[in-house]
Amino acid sequence: MTSLFAFRRFASAFGTAFAVFYVVALKLDLALFTVYPSLGLVVLGTHRARDAVDPALGFLAPAMYWYGWAGSAGCGALVVGLLAALLPEGLARRIWLGRFWVVPMFAMVACVYLTMPWFRL
Amino acid sequence: MMVTALLIIHGLVAVALLGAITHQTLSAWAPVKARPGSFFGRFRTVPPAAFANAVVVLYLAAAVLGGIIYLDFRVDVRPTLEQAGHWQVLGFFDLKEHFVAIGAALLPAYWVCWRRPRDDEPIRARAILTSIIAFIVWWGFLAGHITNNIMGFGA
């Protein structure tokens, strides 16, 4: 039963923290790793092809950051989730979170805002 | 050829997920005392919690398949869409990526809400959480479908 309560705290904290960290990673371009699918290459951190060699490489070998943003957010959320799981039940109950879904909803709105440039082209 | 096969499987998994999450969302919001034999009454006869495991498995399967196909999309498809100026479609597709990631992180909480509910937990929170995931699934399905077919539109 105790482990179930701990998992409940972990689950809600993880979902909430992931949403926040994902938006931060997206806004600040904090990818845990960068994928170059055409080269079959994975590089740690946010990596710009044109920084290293040539601007044309950005077109020939496109970089992908989505996996890295999710990785960054996942690592941060995992830490927050584990900390939440360690909280005493009484305190967690006070913080919890019949409304924890508000944070992911705001995060989705923030994602829409950050994606708006596509719709202005 | 392999990517095409994966894309078709991805689509089929998405259709199954769409059915499960839509059914669950409607039954979560439907009135408890819906008239027997009515549309919502029939929805109510199926316990919505029974969908939770299927939704989690199908969501993860669709996300993993999408994540694999995405590599080829980035190399072979997206440049073509950029050259054709389909910026809005690319925007919708970017939103799909973001929403799917946020939705995947919500799955543990979603599963707990349905499979191990607590007495003092507001039922509305569970319904809203399910609705968020349903919205993400519908968005992902429509954005993926439009992106897949876009070069045929207006051709």
mmCIF file of N, CA and C in Angstrom, chain A residues 59 121, chain B residues 77-90 150-153:
data_model
loop_
_atom_site.group_PDB
_atom_site.id
_atom_site.type_symbol
_atom_site.label_atom_id
_atom_site.label_comp_id
_atom_site.label_asym_id
_atom_site.label_seq_id
_atom_site.Cartn_x
_atom_site.Cartn_y
_atom_site.Cartn_z
ATOM 1 N N PHE A 59 21.469 21.486 -44.240
ATOM 2 C CA PHE A 59 20.475 20.984 -45.194
ATOM 3 C C PHE A 59 20.756 19.531 -45.561
ATOM 4 N N LEU A 121 4.813 32.129 -41.347
ATOM 5 C CA LEU A 121 5.649 32.085 -42.551
ATOM 6 C C LEU A 121 4.796 32.224 -43.801
ATOM 7 N N VAL B 77 10.983 13.407 -46.023
ATOM 8 C CA VAL B 77 9.672 14.035 -46.251
ATOM 9 C C VAL B 77 9.685 15.523 -45.929
ATOM 10 N N ARG B 78 10.229 15.861 -44.772
ATOM 11 C CA ARG B 78 10.152 17.255 -44.333
ATOM 12 C C ARG B 78 10.808 18.242 -45.306
ATOM 13 N N PRO B 79 11.976 17.934 -45.846
ATOM 14 C CA PRO B 79 12.554 18.878 -46.816
ATOM 15 C C PRO B 79 11.638 19.140 -48.010
ATOM 16 N N THR B 80 10.923 18.103 -48.439
ATOM 17 C CA THR B 80 9.985 18.274 -49.556
ATOM 18 C C THR B 80 8.849 19.208 -49.158
ATOM 19 N N LEU B 81 8.348 19.020 -47.933
ATOM 20 C CA LEU B 81 7.263 19.891 -47.464
ATOM 21 C C LEU B 81 7.752 21.325 -47.315
ATOM 22 N N GLU B 82 9.001 21.490 -46.879
ATOM 23 C CA GLU B 82 9.567 22.843 -46.744
ATOM 24 C C GLU B 82 9.698 23.507 -48.106
ATOM 25 N N GLN B 83 10.175 22.723 -49.075
ATOM 26 C CA GLN B 83 10.338 23.287 -50.428
ATOM 27 C C GLN B 83 8.981 23.680 -51.020
ATOM 28 N N ALA B 84 7.946 22.905 -50.656
ATOM 29 C CA ALA B 84 6.603 23.198 -51.175
ATOM 30 C C ALA B 84 5.910 24.289 -50.361
ATOM 31 N N GLY B 85 6.547 24.735 -49.274
ATOM 32 C CA GLY B 85 5.987 25.834 -48.479
ATOM 33 C C GLY B 85 4.827 25.439 -47.584
ATOM 34 N N HIS B 86 4.770 24.189 -47.171
ATOM 35 C CA HIS B 86 3.684 23.745 -46.286
ATOM 36 C C HIS B 86 4.050 24.020 -44.826
ATOM 37 N N TRP B 87 4.243 25.312 -44.515
ATOM 38 C CA TRP B 87 4.739 25.675 -43.175
ATOM 39 C C TRP B 87 3.722 25.365 -42.093
ATOM 40 N N GLN B 88 2.449 25.604 -42.396
ATOM 41 C CA GLN B 88 1.426 25.374 -41.366
ATOM 42 C C GLN B 88 1.323 23.895 -41.014
ATOM 43 N N VAL B 89 1.450 23.058 -42.027
ATOM 44 C CA VAL B 89 1.403 21.611 -41.777
ATOM 45 C C VAL B 89 2.568 21.206 -40.882
ATOM 46 N N LEU B 90 3.735 21.779 -41.157
ATOM 47 C CA LEU B 90 4.909 21.481 -40.332
ATOM 48 C C LEU B 90 4.707 21.990 -38.911
ATOM 49 N N ILE B 150 -0.685 15.305 -47.441
ATOM 50 C CA ILE B 150 -0.678 16.705 -47.864
ATOM 51 C C ILE B 150 -0.283 16.892 -49.321
ATOM 52 N N MET B 151 0.652 16.087 -49.796
ATOM 53 C CA MET B 151 1.091 16.297 -51.168
ATOM 54 C C MET B 151 0.010 15.919 -52.175
ATOM 55 N N GLY B 152 -1.016 15.219 -51.680
ATOM 56 C CA GLY B 152 -2.139 14.895 -52.569
ATOM 57 C C GLY B 152 -3.209 15.963 -52.579
ATOM 58 N N PHE B 153 -3.237 16.813 -51.519
ATOM 59 C CA PHE B 153 -4.278 17.839 -51.443
ATOM 60 C C PHE B 153 -4.083 18.878 -52.545
#
